[in-house]
Coordinates of C-alpha atoms (C1' of nucleotides) in Angstrom, one line a residue:
Chain A
X198 CA 79.9 20.9 32.2
X199 CA 77.7 18.6 30.4
X200 CA 74.1 17.7 31.5
X201 CA 73.5 14.6 33.2
X202 CA 72.3 11.5 31.3
X203 CA 68.8 11.4 32.9
X204 CA 68.1 14.9 31.5
X205 CA 69.5 14.1 28.1
X206 CA 67.4 10.9 27.9
X207 CA 64.3 13.1 28.6
X208 CA 65.2 15.6 25.9
X209 CA 65.7 13.0 23.2
X210 CA 62.8 10.9 24.2
X211 CA 60.5 14.1 24.3
X212 CA 61.6 15.2 20.8
X213 CA 61.2 11.6 19.2
X214 CA 57.9 10.9 21.0
X215 CA 56.6 14.1 19.6
X216 CA 57.9 13.7 16.2
X217 CA 57.3 10.0 15.5
X218 CA 54.9 9.0 18.3
X219 CA 55.4 7.0 21.5
X220 CA 54.9 3.7 20.1
X221 CA 57.1 4.2 16.9
X222 CA 60.0 5.3 19.1
X223 CA 62.1 2.4 20.5
X224 CA 64.4 2.6 23.5
X225 CA 67.2 1.3 21.2
X226 CA 66.7 4.4 19.0
X227 CA 66.9 6.7 22.0
X228 CA 70.0 5.0 23.4
X229 CA 71.8 5.0 20.0
X230 CA 71.2 8.8 19.5
X231 CA 72.8 9.3 23.0
X232 CA 75.6 6.9 22.3
X233 CA 74.8 4.6 25.1
X234 CA 73.1 1.3 25.3
X235 CA 69.4 0.4 26.1
X236 CA 70.6 -1.0 29.4
X237 CA 71.8 2.3 30.5
X238 CA 68.4 3.8 30.1
X239 CA 66.9 1.2 32.6
X240 CA 69.4 2.5 35.2
X241 CA 67.7 5.9 35.1
X242 CA 64.0 4.9 34.3
X243 CA 62.2 1.8 35.5
X244 CA 60.2 1.4 32.2
X245 CA 59.4 3.3 29.0
X246 CA 56.2 4.5 30.5
X247 CA 58.3 5.8 33.4
X248 CA 60.0 8.2 30.9
X249 CA 56.7 9.5 29.9
X250 CA 55.6 10.0 33.5
X251 CA 58.7 12.1 34.3
X252 CA 58.0 14.2 31.3
X253 CA 54.4 15.1 31.9
X254 CA 54.4 15.3 35.7
X255 CA 55.1 19.1 35.8
X256 CA 52.4 19.8 33.2
X257 CA 49.9 18.1 35.5
X258 CA 50.9 20.2 38.5
X259 CA 50.7 23.4 36.4
X260 CA 47.2 22.5 35.4
X261 CA 46.2 21.8 38.9
X262 CA 47.6 25.2 40.0
X263 CA 45.7 26.9 37.2
X264 CA 42.5 25.0 38.3
X265 CA 42.9 25.9 41.9
X266 CA 43.3 29.6 41.0
X267 CA 40.2 29.8 38.8
X268 CA 38.1 28.1 41.5
X269 CA 39.2 30.7 44.0
X270 CA 37.7 33.4 41.7
X271 CA 34.2 34.4 40.9
X272 CA 32.8 33.1 37.6
X273 CA 32.9 36.4 35.7
X274 CA 33.9 37.4 32.3
X275 CA 37.0 39.0 33.8
X276 CA 38.1 35.8 35.4
X277 CA 37.6 33.8 32.0
X278 CA 39.6 36.4 30.2
X279 CA 42.5 36.1 32.7
X280 CA 42.4 32.3 32.6
X281 CA 42.9 32.4 28.9
X282 CA 45.8 34.8 29.3
X283 CA 47.4 32.6 32.1
X284 CA 47.0 29.5 30.0
X285 CA 48.6 31.2 27.0
X286 CA 51.5 32.4 29.2
X287 CA 52.1 28.8 30.3
X288 CA 52.2 27.6 26.7
X289 CA 54.6 30.4 25.9
X290 CA 57.2 28.9 28.3
X291 CA 59.2 26.7 25.9
X292 CA 59.3 23.7 28.3
X293 CA 55.5 23.5 28.7
X294 CA 55.0 24.2 25.0
X295 CA 57.2 21.2 24.3
X296 CA 55.1 18.9 26.6
X297 CA 52.0 20.2 25.2
X298 CA 52.8 19.3 21.8
X299 CA 53.9 15.9 22.9
X300 CA 50.6 15.5 24.7
X301 CA 48.5 16.7 21.7
X302 CA 50.2 14.0 19.5
X303 CA 50.0 11.1 21.8
X304 CA 46.6 11.3 23.1
X305 CA 45.5 8.0 21.6
X306 CA 48.7 6.1 22.1
X307 CA 48.8 7.0 25.7
X308 CA 45.1 7.0 26.6
X309 CA 45.8 4.5 29.5
X310 CA 48.7 6.3 31.1
X311 CA 47.7 7.3 34.6
X312 CA 49.2 10.7 34.4
X313 CA 47.8 11.5 31.0
X314 CA 44.3 10.4 32.2
X315 CA 44.7 12.9 35.0
X316 CA 45.8 15.7 32.6
X317 CA 42.8 15.0 30.4
X318 CA 40.4 15.2 33.4
X319 CA 41.9 18.6 34.6
X320 CA 41.7 19.9 31.0
X321 CA 38.0 19.1 31.0
X322 CA 37.5 20.5 34.4
X323 CA 39.3 23.7 33.3
X324 CA 36.9 24.0 30.3
X325 CA 33.9 23.5 32.4
X326 CA 35.1 26.3 34.6
X327 CA 34.9 28.5 31.6
X328 CA 31.1 27.9 31.4
X329 CA 28.4 28.9 33.9
X330 CA 25.8 26.2 34.4
X331 CA 23.3 28.0 32.4
X332 CA 25.3 28.4 29.3
X333 CA 23.9 27.4 25.9
X334 CA 25.6 24.7 23.8
X335 CA 27.0 27.4 21.5
X336 CA 28.6 29.1 24.4
X337 CA 30.1 25.9 25.7
X338 CA 31.6 25.1 22.4
X339 CA 32.9 28.5 22.0
X340 CA 34.4 28.8 25.4
X341 CA 36.0 25.4 25.1
X342 CA 37.4 26.2 21.7
X343 CA 39.1 29.3 23.3
X344 CA 41.6 27.1 25.2
X345 CA 42.1 25.1 22.1
X346 CA 42.8 28.0 19.8
X347 CA 45.9 28.6 21.9
X348 CA 47.2 25.3 21.1
X349 CA 46.2 25.2 17.4
X350 CA 47.7 28.4 16.2
X351 CA 51.2 27.1 16.1
X352 CA 50.7 24.6 13.4
X353 CA 47.9 26.5 11.6
X354 CA 50.2 29.3 10.8
X355 CA 53.4 27.3 10.1
X356 CA 53.3 28.0 6.4
X357 CA 53.1 31.8 6.9
X358 CA 56.6 32.0 8.6
X359 CA 55.5 34.8 10.9
X360 CA 57.5 35.8 14.0
X361 CA 56.6 33.6 17.0
X362 CA 55.4 36.7 18.8
X363 CA 52.9 37.6 16.1
X364 CA 51.4 34.1 16.0
X365 CA 51.1 34.2 19.9
X366 CA 49.3 37.6 19.7
X367 CA 46.9 36.4 17.0
X368 CA 45.9 33.3 18.9
X369 CA 45.3 35.0 22.1
X370 CA 43.1 37.6 20.3
X371 CA 41.0 34.9 18.7
X372 CA 40.8 33.1 22.0
X373 CA 39.6 36.1 23.8
X374 CA 37.0 36.7 21.1
X375 CA 35.6 33.3 21.5
X376 CA 34.8 34.2 25.1
X377 CA 32.4 36.9 24.0
X378 CA 30.1 34.3 22.3
Chain B
X276 CA 23.0 -12.3 4.0
X277 CA 26.2 -11.5 5.9
X278 CA 28.6 -8.9 4.8
X279 CA 31.7 -10.0 3.0
X280 CA 34.9 -10.5 5.0
X281 CA 36.7 -7.5 3.4
X282 CA 34.1 -5.1 4.7
X283 CA 34.1 -6.6 8.1
X284 CA 37.8 -6.4 8.4
X285 CA 37.5 -2.7 7.6
X286 CA 34.8 -2.1 10.2
X287 CA 36.7 -3.7 12.9
X288 CA 40.0 -2.2 12.0
X289 CA 38.5 1.2 11.9
X290 CA 36.9 1.0 15.2
X291 CA 40.1 -0.5 16.9
X292 CA 42.5 1.9 15.2
X293 CA 40.3 4.7 16.4
X294 CA 40.0 3.7 20.0
X295 CA 43.4 2.2 20.7
X296 CA 45.5 3.7 17.9
X297 CA 47.0 2.1 14.8
X298 CA 50.3 0.9 16.4
X299 CA 48.6 -0.6 19.4
X300 CA 46.2 -2.7 17.3
X301 CA 47.7 -5.9 16.0
X302 CA 46.2 -7.9 13.1
X303 CA 45.9 -10.9 15.5
X304 CA 43.5 -8.9 17.6
X305 CA 41.3 -7.9 14.5
X306 CA 41.5 -11.5 13.2
X307 CA 40.3 -12.9 16.5
X308 CA 37.4 -10.6 16.9
X309 CA 36.3 -11.8 13.3
X310 CA 36.9 -15.4 14.3
X311 CA 39.4 -16.0 11.5
X312 CA 43.2 -16.1 11.4
X313 CA 45.7 -13.6 10.6
X314 CA 46.5 -15.2 7.3
X315 CA 42.9 -14.6 6.1
X316 CA 43.5 -10.9 6.5
X317 CA 46.4 -11.2 4.2
X318 CA 44.2 -12.6 1.4
X319 CA 42.1 -9.3 1.4
X320 CA 44.9 -6.9 2.2
X321 CA 48.6 -6.8 1.1
X322 CA 49.7 -5.1 4.4
X323 CA 48.5 -3.5 7.5
X324 CA 49.1 -0.1 5.9
X325 CA 46.9 -1.3 3.0
X326 CA 43.9 -1.6 5.4
X327 CA 44.5 2.1 6.2
X328 CA 44.7 3.1 2.6
X329 CA 41.5 1.4 1.9
X330 CA 39.8 3.2 4.8
X331 CA 40.9 6.8 3.9
X332 CA 40.7 6.9 0.1
X333 CA 37.1 8.1 0.0
X334 CA 37.9 10.8 2.5
X335 CA 40.7 12.0 0.3
X336 CA 38.4 12.1 -2.7
X337 CA 35.8 14.0 -0.7
X338 CA 38.3 16.7 0.3
X339 CA 39.5 17.1 -3.3
X340 CA 35.9 17.5 -4.5
X341 CA 35.5 20.1 -1.9
X342 CA 38.8 21.9 -2.8
X343 CA 37.8 21.8 -6.6
X344 CA 34.4 23.4 -5.8
X345 CA 35.8 26.2 -3.5
X346 CA 38.4 27.1 -6.2
X347 CA 35.7 27.5 -8.8
X348 CA 34.2 30.1 -6.7
X349 CA 35.1 33.8 -6.0
X350 CA 36.8 34.3 -2.6
X351 CA 33.9 36.0 -0.9
X352 CA 32.4 35.8 2.6
X353 CA 29.4 33.9 1.0
X354 CA 31.7 31.2 -0.4
X355 CA 33.5 30.8 2.9
X356 CA 30.2 30.4 4.6
X357 CA 29.1 27.8 2.2
X358 CA 32.4 26.0 2.5
X359 CA 31.9 25.6 6.2
X360 CA 28.4 24.3 5.7
X361 CA 29.5 21.8 3.2
X362 CA 32.3 20.6 5.3
X363 CA 29.9 20.2 8.2
X364 CA 27.4 18.2 6.2
X365 CA 30.3 15.9 5.2
X366 CA 31.2 15.2 8.7
X367 CA 27.5 14.7 9.5
X368 CA 27.6 11.6 7.2
X369 CA 28.3 8.8 9.7
X370 CA 30.9 7.1 7.5
X371 CA 33.0 10.3 7.0
X372 CA 32.6 11.1 10.7
X373 CA 34.1 7.8 11.6
X374 CA 37.0 8.3 9.3
X375 CA 37.6 11.8 10.4
X376 CA 37.9 10.6 14.1
X377 CA 40.3 7.9 13.0
X378 CA 42.4 10.6 11.2
X379 CA 42.4 13.0 14.1
X380 CA 43.7 10.2 16.5
X381 CA 46.4 8.8 14.3
X382 CA 48.0 11.8 12.8
X383 CA 51.3 11.1 14.5
X384 CA 51.4 7.4 14.2
X385 CA 50.6 7.5 10.5
X386 CA 52.5 10.7 9.6
X387 CA 54.4 8.9 6.9
X388 CA 51.4 7.2 5.2
X389 CA 51.1 8.5 1.6
X390 CA 47.4 8.9 1.6
X391 CA 47.5 10.7 4.9
X392 CA 50.2 13.0 3.7
X393 CA 47.8 14.0 0.8
X394 CA 44.9 14.4 3.1
X395 CA 46.9 16.8 5.4
X396 CA 48.0 18.7 2.3
X397 CA 44.5 19.1 1.1
X398 CA 43.3 20.3 4.5
X399 CA 46.0 22.9 4.5
X400 CA 45.0 24.0 1.0
X401 CA 41.3 24.1 2.1
X402 CA 42.3 26.2 5.1
X403 CA 44.3 28.6 2.9
X404 CA 41.3 29.0 0.5
X405 CA 39.5 30.5 3.4
X406 CA 41.9 33.3 3.8
X407 CA 42.5 36.0 1.2
X408 CA 46.1 36.9 0.6
X409 CA 45.9 40.2 2.5
X410 CA 44.4 38.5 5.6
X411 CA 45.9 39.5 9.0
X412 CA 47.3 36.7 11.2
X413 CA 44.3 37.1 13.5
X414 CA 42.0 36.5 10.5
X415 CA 44.0 33.5 9.3
X416 CA 43.9 31.9 12.8
X417 CA 40.2 32.5 13.1
X418 CA 39.3 31.2 9.7
X419 CA 41.4 28.1 10.1
X420 CA 39.9 27.4 13.4
X421 CA 36.4 27.5 11.9
X422 CA 37.0 24.1 10.1
X423 CA 38.6 22.8 13.3
X424 CA 35.6 23.8 15.4
X425 CA 33.5 21.3 13.4
X426 CA 35.6 18.5 14.4
X427 CA 36.2 19.5 18.0
X428 CA 32.6 20.0 19.1
X429 CA 31.8 16.3 19.4
X430 CA 34.3 15.5 22.2
X431 CA 34.1 18.9 23.8
X432 CA 30.5 18.4 24.7
X433 CA 30.6 14.8 25.4
X434 CA 29.8 15.3 29.1
X435 CA 26.8 17.4 28.5
X436 CA 24.8 14.5 26.8
X437 CA 23.2 16.8 24.4
X438 CA 21.3 15.4 21.4
X439 CA 23.6 15.0 18.4
X440 CA 21.6 17.4 16.5
X441 CA 22.1 20.2 19.0
X442 CA 25.8 19.7 19.2
X443 CA 25.9 19.9 15.4
X444 CA 24.0 23.2 15.4
X445 CA 26.2 24.8 18.0
X446 CA 29.5 23.8 16.3
X447 CA 28.3 25.2 12.9
X448 CA 27.2 28.4 14.7
X449 CA 30.5 28.8 16.3
X450 CA 32.4 28.1 13.0
X451 CA 30.4 30.6 11.1
X452 CA 31.1 33.2 13.7
X453 CA 34.8 32.5 13.4
X454 CA 34.4 33.7 9.8
X455 CA 33.4 37.1 10.8
X456 CA 36.8 37.9 12.5
Chain C
dG284 C1' 38.9 -18.1 0.9
dT285 C1' 40.8 -19.8 4.9
dC286 C1' 43.8 -22.7 7.3
dT287 C1' 48.5 -24.4 9.7
dA288 C1' 53.0 -23.5 10.2
dT289 C1' 56.9 -20.8 10.4
dA290 C1' 60.2 -17.4 9.1
dA291 C1' 62.7 -13.3 10.6
dG292 C1' 63.2 -9.7 13.4
dG293 C1' 62.1 -6.0 16.8
dC294 C1' 60.4 -5.1 21.3
dG295 C1' 60.7 -4.1 26.4
dA296 C1' 63.0 -5.7 30.1
dT297 C1' 66.6 -8.1 33.2
dA298 C1' 71.1 -10.4 35.1
dG299 C1' 75.4 -9.8 36.2
dA300 C1' 80.2 -8.2 35.1
dC301 C1' 83.1 -4.2 35.5
Chain D
dG42 C1' 76.7 4.4 35.8
dT43 C1' 77.4 1.8 31.8
dC44 C1' 78.3 -2.5 29.6
dT45 C1' 77.5 -7.4 27.2
dA46 C1' 74.5 -10.9 26.7
dT47 C1' 70.2 -12.7 26.6
dC48 C1' 65.3 -14.0 27.8
dG49 C1' 60.6 -14.3 26.4
dC50 C1' 57.2 -12.3 24.0
dC51 C1' 54.8 -10.3 20.1
dT52 C1' 54.8 -8.6 15.7
dT53 C1' 54.2 -8.3 10.4
dA54 C1' 54.4 -11.2 6.7
dT55 C1' 54.8 -15.5 3.8
dA56 C1' 54.5 -20.5 2.0
dG57 C1' 51.9 -24.0 0.8
dA58 C1' 47.9 -27.4 2.0
dC59 C1' 43.0 -27.8 1.6

DNA sequence: GTCTATAAGGCGATAGAC
DNA sequence: GTCTATCGCCTTATAGAC
């Protein structure tokens, strides 16, 4: 039983938006790869932007859940540690990982997209939850970079051809170490 | 005595490419801001890509100089430390800083641009110069992230409204600390 | 060195048949 | 749910006058 068209559009769009960028990917391209016409796409999605919205919605919800959780906790080193581990676990999920890569690579092109604006805001809120109000600039940079380390590892070690699991472990280790600044 | 048109084109293009992205910025826009017509732009630059090339050339040369320097040195902690400080000093220069931001934000859109491909290659080479061949994955991630920290600090702390100098100091501190993994 | 005018083509999006 | 056909707009880029 073959997937429905809507899902296939999302898959192709996500891959091409990630690899070539949102603006450089035309709806004609996507349609051709799927063996349908552009017009068929418009039956499933109102606009090109709407495809993006459908892609990133779940990521926004995930971030909001994480934010709600961390705010229900005392601001302790233990909470920070667990936040980093939960964030890493989210990224480990292949669906979220794909979305996260798409987001990294289209920050500028999609800077005005409503859902992406919210995602950016939630990310900044998450980062600020990592720092106590009295934290020094050095601590702030270090804590913020912790979440970032989890994203960066994937492409930093791409030449080493290490098993996915080992890269995962290394990035989490570095991230946790950044919390001890 | 007003700057020549070629330089003004570069300034406007750099700003708009950085803020809105390369693809989202049309030559018409740039021309209008300068009070000339599109055709005038084509007198100074062969293509839109050519404007980018003129912008990033110096950054490539700077990276190649840095690479040459680090390769002339023994692979010691002291060399790594000095590399991070030299890299930070480069970024401190306002011209390179502007170019670096432009590069960060247009990685995907300009992934096929010849000069940007070279810049990416040099960056990866620089990163691999930071790691000895026997380094663990954790060390590799940590060292690589050191150079990255220098870029990231600027927008990570943008809400704190700290003086530029203090942000600079904090990022360098975190970067150096990442070298002690 | 800058202009007007235009070529040539791709884009997102829509109407209406089937 | 997918098609054909097309609209209107914007783009990069060029030719040739001044």
